[in-house]
Structures are given as C-alpha cells and as structure tokens.
PDB file of C-alpha atoms in Angstrom:
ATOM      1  CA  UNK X  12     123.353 133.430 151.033  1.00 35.00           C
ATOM      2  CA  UNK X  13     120.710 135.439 152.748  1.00 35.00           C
ATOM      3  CA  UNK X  14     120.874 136.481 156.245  1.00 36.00           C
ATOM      4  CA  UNK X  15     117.509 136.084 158.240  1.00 39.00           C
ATOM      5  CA  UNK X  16     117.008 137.765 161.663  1.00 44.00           C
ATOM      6  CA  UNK X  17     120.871 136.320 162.927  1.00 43.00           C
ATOM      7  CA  UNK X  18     120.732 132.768 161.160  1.00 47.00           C
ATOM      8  CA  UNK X  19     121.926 131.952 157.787  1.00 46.00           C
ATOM      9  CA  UNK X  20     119.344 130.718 155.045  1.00 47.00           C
ATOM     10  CA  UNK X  21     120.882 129.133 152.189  1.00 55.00           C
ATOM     11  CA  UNK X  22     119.878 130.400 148.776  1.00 68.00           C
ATOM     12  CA  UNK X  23     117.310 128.348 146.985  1.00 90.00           C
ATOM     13  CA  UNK X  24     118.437 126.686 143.650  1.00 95.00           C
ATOM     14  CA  UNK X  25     116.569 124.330 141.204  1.00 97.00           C
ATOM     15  CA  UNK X  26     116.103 121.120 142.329  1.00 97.00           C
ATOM     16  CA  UNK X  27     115.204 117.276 140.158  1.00 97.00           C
ATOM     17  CA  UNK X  28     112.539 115.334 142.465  1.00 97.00           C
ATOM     18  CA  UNK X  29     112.961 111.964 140.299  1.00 97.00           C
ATOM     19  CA  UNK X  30     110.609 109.184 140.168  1.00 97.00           C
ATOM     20  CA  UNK X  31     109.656 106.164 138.636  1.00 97.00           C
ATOM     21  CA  UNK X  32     107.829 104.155 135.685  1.00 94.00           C
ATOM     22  CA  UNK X  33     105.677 101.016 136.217  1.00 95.00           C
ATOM     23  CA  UNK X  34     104.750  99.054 133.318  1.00 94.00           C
ATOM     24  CA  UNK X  35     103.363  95.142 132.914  1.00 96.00           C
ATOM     25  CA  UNK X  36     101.044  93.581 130.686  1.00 98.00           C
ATOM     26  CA  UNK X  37      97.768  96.072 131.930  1.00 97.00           C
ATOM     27  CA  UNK X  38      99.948  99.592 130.481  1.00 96.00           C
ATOM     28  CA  UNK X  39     102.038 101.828 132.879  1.00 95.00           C
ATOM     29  CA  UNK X  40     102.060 104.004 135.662  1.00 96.00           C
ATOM     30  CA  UNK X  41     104.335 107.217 135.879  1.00 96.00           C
ATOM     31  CA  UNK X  42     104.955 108.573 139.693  1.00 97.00           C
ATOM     32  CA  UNK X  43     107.081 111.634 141.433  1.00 97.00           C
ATOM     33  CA  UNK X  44     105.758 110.307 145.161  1.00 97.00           C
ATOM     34  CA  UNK X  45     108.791 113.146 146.573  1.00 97.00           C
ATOM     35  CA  UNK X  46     106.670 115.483 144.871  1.00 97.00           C
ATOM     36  CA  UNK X  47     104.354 117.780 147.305  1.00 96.00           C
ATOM     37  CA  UNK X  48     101.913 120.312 146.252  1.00 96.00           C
ATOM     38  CA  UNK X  49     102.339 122.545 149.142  1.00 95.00           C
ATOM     39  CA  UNK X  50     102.532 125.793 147.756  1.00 95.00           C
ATOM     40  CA  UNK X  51     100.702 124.981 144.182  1.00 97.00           C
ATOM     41  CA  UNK X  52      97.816 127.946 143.224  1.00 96.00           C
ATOM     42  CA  UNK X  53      97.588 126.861 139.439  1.00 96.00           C
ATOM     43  CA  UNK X  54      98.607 124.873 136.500  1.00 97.00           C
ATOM     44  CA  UNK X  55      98.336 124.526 132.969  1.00 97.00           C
ATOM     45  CA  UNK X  56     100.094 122.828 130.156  1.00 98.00           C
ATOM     46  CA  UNK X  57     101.939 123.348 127.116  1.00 98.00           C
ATOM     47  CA  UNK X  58     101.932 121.658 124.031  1.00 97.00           C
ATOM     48  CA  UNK X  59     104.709 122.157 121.920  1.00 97.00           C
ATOM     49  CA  UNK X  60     103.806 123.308 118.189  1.00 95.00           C
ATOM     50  CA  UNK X  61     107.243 121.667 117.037  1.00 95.00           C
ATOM     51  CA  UNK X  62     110.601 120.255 118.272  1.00 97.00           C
ATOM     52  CA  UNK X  63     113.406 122.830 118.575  1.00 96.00           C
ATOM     53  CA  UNK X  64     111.242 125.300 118.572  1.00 94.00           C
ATOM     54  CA  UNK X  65     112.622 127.414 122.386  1.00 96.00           C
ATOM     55  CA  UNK X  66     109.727 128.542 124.752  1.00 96.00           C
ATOM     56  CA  UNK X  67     111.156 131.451 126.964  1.00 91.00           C
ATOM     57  CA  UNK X  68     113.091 133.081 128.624  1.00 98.00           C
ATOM     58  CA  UNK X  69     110.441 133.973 131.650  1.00 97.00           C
ATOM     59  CA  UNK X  70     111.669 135.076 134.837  1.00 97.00           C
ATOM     60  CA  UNK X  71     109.727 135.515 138.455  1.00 96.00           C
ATOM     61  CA  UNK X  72     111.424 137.172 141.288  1.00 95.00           C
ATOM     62  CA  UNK X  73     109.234 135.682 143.720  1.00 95.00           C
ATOM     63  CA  UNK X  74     107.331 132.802 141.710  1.00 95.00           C
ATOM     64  CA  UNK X  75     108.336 129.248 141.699  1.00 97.00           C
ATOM     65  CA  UNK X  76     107.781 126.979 138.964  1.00 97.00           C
ATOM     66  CA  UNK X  77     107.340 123.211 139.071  1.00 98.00           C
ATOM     67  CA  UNK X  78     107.859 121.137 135.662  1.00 98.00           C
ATOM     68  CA  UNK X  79     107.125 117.952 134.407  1.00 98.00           C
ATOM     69  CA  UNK X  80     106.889 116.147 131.410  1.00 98.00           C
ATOM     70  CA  UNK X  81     103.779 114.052 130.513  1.00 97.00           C
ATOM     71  CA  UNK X  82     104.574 113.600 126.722  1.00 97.00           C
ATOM     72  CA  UNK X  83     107.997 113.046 125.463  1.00 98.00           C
ATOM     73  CA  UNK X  84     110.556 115.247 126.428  1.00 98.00           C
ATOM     74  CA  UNK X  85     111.775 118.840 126.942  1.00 98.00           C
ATOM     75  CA  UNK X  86     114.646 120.249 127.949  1.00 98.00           C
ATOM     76  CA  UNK X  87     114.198 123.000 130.694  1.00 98.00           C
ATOM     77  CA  UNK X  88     116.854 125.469 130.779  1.00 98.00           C
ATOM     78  CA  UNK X  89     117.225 127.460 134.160  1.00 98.00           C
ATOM     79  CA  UNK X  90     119.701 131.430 134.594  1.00 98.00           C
ATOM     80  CA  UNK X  91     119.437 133.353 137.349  1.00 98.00           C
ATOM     81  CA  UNK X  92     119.812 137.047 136.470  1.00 98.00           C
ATOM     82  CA  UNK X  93     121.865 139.494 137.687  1.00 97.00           C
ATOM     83  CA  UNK X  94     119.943 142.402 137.332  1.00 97.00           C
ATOM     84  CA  UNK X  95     115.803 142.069 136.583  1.00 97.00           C
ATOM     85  CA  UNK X  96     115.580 145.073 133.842  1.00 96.00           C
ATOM     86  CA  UNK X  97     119.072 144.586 131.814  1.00 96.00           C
ATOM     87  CA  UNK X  98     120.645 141.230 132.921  1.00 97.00           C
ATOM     88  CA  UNK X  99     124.248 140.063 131.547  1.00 97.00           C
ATOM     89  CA  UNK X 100     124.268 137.999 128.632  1.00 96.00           C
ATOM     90  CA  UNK X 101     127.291 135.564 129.330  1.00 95.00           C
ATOM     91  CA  UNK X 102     125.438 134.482 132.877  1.00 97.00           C
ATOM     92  CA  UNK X 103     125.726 130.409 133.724  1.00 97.00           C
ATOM     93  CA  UNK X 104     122.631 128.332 132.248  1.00 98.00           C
ATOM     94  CA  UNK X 105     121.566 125.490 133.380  1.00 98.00           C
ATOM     95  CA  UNK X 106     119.977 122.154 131.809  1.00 98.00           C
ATOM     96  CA  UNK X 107     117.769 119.717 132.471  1.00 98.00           C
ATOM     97  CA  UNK X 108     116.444 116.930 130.368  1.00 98.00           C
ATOM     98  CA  UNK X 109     112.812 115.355 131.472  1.00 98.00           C
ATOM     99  CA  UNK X 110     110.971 112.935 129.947  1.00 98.00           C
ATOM    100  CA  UNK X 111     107.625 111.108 130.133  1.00 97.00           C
ATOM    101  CA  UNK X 112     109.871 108.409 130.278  1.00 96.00           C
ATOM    102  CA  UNK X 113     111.997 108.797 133.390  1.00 97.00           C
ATOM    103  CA  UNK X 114     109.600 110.500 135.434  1.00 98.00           C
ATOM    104  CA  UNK X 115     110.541 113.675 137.475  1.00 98.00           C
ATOM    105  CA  UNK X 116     109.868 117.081 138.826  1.00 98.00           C
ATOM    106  CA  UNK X 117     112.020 120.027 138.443  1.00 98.00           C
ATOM    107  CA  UNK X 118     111.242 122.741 140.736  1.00 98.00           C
ATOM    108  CA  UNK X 119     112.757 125.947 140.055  1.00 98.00           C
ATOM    109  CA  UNK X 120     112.092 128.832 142.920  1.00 97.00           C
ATOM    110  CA  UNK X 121     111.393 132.382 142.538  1.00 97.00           C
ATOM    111  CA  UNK X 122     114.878 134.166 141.122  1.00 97.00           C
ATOM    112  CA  UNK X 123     115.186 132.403 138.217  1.00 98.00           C
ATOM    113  CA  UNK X 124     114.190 132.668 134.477  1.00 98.00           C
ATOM    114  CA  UNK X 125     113.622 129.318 132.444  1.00 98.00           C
ATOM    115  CA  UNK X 126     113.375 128.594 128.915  1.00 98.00           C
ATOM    116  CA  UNK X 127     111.931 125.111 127.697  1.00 98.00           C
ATOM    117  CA  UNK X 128     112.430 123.618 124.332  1.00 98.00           C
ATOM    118  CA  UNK X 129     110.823 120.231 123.225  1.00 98.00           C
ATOM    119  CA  UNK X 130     113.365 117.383 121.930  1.00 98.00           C
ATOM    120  CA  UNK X 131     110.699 114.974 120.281  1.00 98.00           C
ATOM    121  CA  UNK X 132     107.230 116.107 118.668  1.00 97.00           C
ATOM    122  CA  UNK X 133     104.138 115.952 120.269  1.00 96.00           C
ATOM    123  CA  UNK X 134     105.896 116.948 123.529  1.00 98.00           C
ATOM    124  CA  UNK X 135     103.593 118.011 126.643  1.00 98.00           C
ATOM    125  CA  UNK X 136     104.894 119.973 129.650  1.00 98.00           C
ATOM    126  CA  UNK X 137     103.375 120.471 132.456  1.00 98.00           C
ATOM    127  CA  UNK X 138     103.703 123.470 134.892  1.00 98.00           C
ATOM    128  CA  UNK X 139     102.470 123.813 138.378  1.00 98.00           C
ATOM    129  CA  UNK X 140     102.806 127.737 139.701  1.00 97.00           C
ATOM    130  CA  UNK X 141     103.248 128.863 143.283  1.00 96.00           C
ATOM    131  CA  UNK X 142     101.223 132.505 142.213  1.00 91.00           C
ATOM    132  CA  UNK X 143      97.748 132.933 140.973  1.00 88.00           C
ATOM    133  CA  UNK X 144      96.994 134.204 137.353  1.00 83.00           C
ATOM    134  CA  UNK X 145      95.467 137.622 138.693  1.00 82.00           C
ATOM    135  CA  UNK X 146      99.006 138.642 140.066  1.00 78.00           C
ATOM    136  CA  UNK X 147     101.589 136.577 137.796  1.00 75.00           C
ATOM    137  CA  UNK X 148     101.585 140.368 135.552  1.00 79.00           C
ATOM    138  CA  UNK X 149     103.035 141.739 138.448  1.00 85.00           C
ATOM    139  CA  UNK X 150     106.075 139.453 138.542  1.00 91.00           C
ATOM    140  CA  UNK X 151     107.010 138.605 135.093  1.00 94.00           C
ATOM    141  CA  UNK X 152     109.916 139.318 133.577  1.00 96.00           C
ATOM    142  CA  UNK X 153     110.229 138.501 129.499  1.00 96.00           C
ATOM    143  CA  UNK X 154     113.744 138.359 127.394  1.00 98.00           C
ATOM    144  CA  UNK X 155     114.172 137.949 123.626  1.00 97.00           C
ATOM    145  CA  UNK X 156     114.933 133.929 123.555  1.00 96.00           C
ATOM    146  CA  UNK X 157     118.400 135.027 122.282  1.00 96.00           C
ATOM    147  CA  UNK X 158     119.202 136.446 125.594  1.00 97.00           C
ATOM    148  CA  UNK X 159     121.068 133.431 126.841  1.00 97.00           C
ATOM    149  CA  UNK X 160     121.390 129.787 125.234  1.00 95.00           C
ATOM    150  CA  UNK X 161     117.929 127.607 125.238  1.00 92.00           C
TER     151      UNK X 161
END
C-alpha cells in the first residue's frame, strides 16, 4: 500500500475488463463496453511471426498498458519487479489467456513488466499505452525473456 497525504491508496494490480461476442446470420460483433479510454495517448499492434514464440519481458514504472486480442489468442504474462536495474528471478508471474474469442481487456498499470506469447498462428494483439512514443525511452525497462517464465 501507498500512503497519500493521511489516507491509504491501495496498490494498483492488473485487472480483466471482460466482454462479449455477438454473432447471427449477418457475422459478429466483439465488445469490452467496461472498457474506457481515459488515459490512452497511443496504440499499435502486434502481429505475431509464430506461435510460442515469447514477446518480452518490458517493464514501465509509470506506464500502463491495456491489451486485447483481435486475432486468436495470446497469453499475457504480468511480474512486478523488485528492484528496476537487477530484479529477482524467482518473483510471482502472472497469466492471462485472451482471445478474439471471449472478448476482454487486460489493463496492467505502471509497475509491472509483461511478456506476451501467441497460442494459435496468425495471432494479433493489440496495445493501447497511457505514455506517448517521444517519452516511452525514458521509462522502459528490457530483460532477457529468460528472466522469469513467459
């Protein structure tokens, strides 16, 4: 917990906004409506060059991170680390499986670094950032992908 001038603030941790598929005879329509973009400066999108292939680890002190899948699926893996420069390799990860077929949104806040691997080919993940390109330098934070378990 964090204290904040004399009232307590609970600690942010990653969250799964889920949503829902319609489909009828005319094709389907995928939908997060708990999902707000207060707080969104970019996006972008990455397509996966293989399955099992791990994406990561990336960490942002400050950052957050909103995923979603719009192709298949990925699974997102989530560590907070215990110290930014040389973090401890046995630290708790965190999984979470989305798929353009059970819409949802995990948002991950600033504090955290995330690996994502695809489970099926062709897999599309989408990303929605909370800091703008010309700063994200100045809080990123790369580890070798065997740092901690995708």
């Amino acid at each position: 917990m964090h204290v904040v001038r004399g009232t307590i603030k609970m600690e942010e941790q990653p969250q799964l906004i889920t949503g829902g598929l319609h489909a009828d005879a005319r094709g389907s329509v995928s939908f997060v409506n708990d999902f707000h973009f207060a707080g969104v400066e970019r996006f972008y999108t990455i397509r996966f060059a293989a399955a099992d292939m791990p994406r990561g680890w990336v960490g942002h002190r400050r950052e957050k991170k909103w995923f979603t899948v719009i192709e298949g699926t990925v699974i997102v893996s989530v560590v907070k680390p215990d110290d930014w420069q040389s973090p401890s390799r046995g630290l708790e990860v965190s999984r979470y499986m989305l798929s353009s077929q059970a819409p949802a949104v995990l948002c991950v806040p600033g504090g955290y670094a995330t690996c994502s691997t695809a489970k099926t080919d062709g897999a599309i993940l989408m990303v929605f950032s909370s800091g703008k390109f010309e700063s994200a330098q100045e809080d990123d934070f790369r580890y070798p992908i065997e740092t901690w378990p995708a």
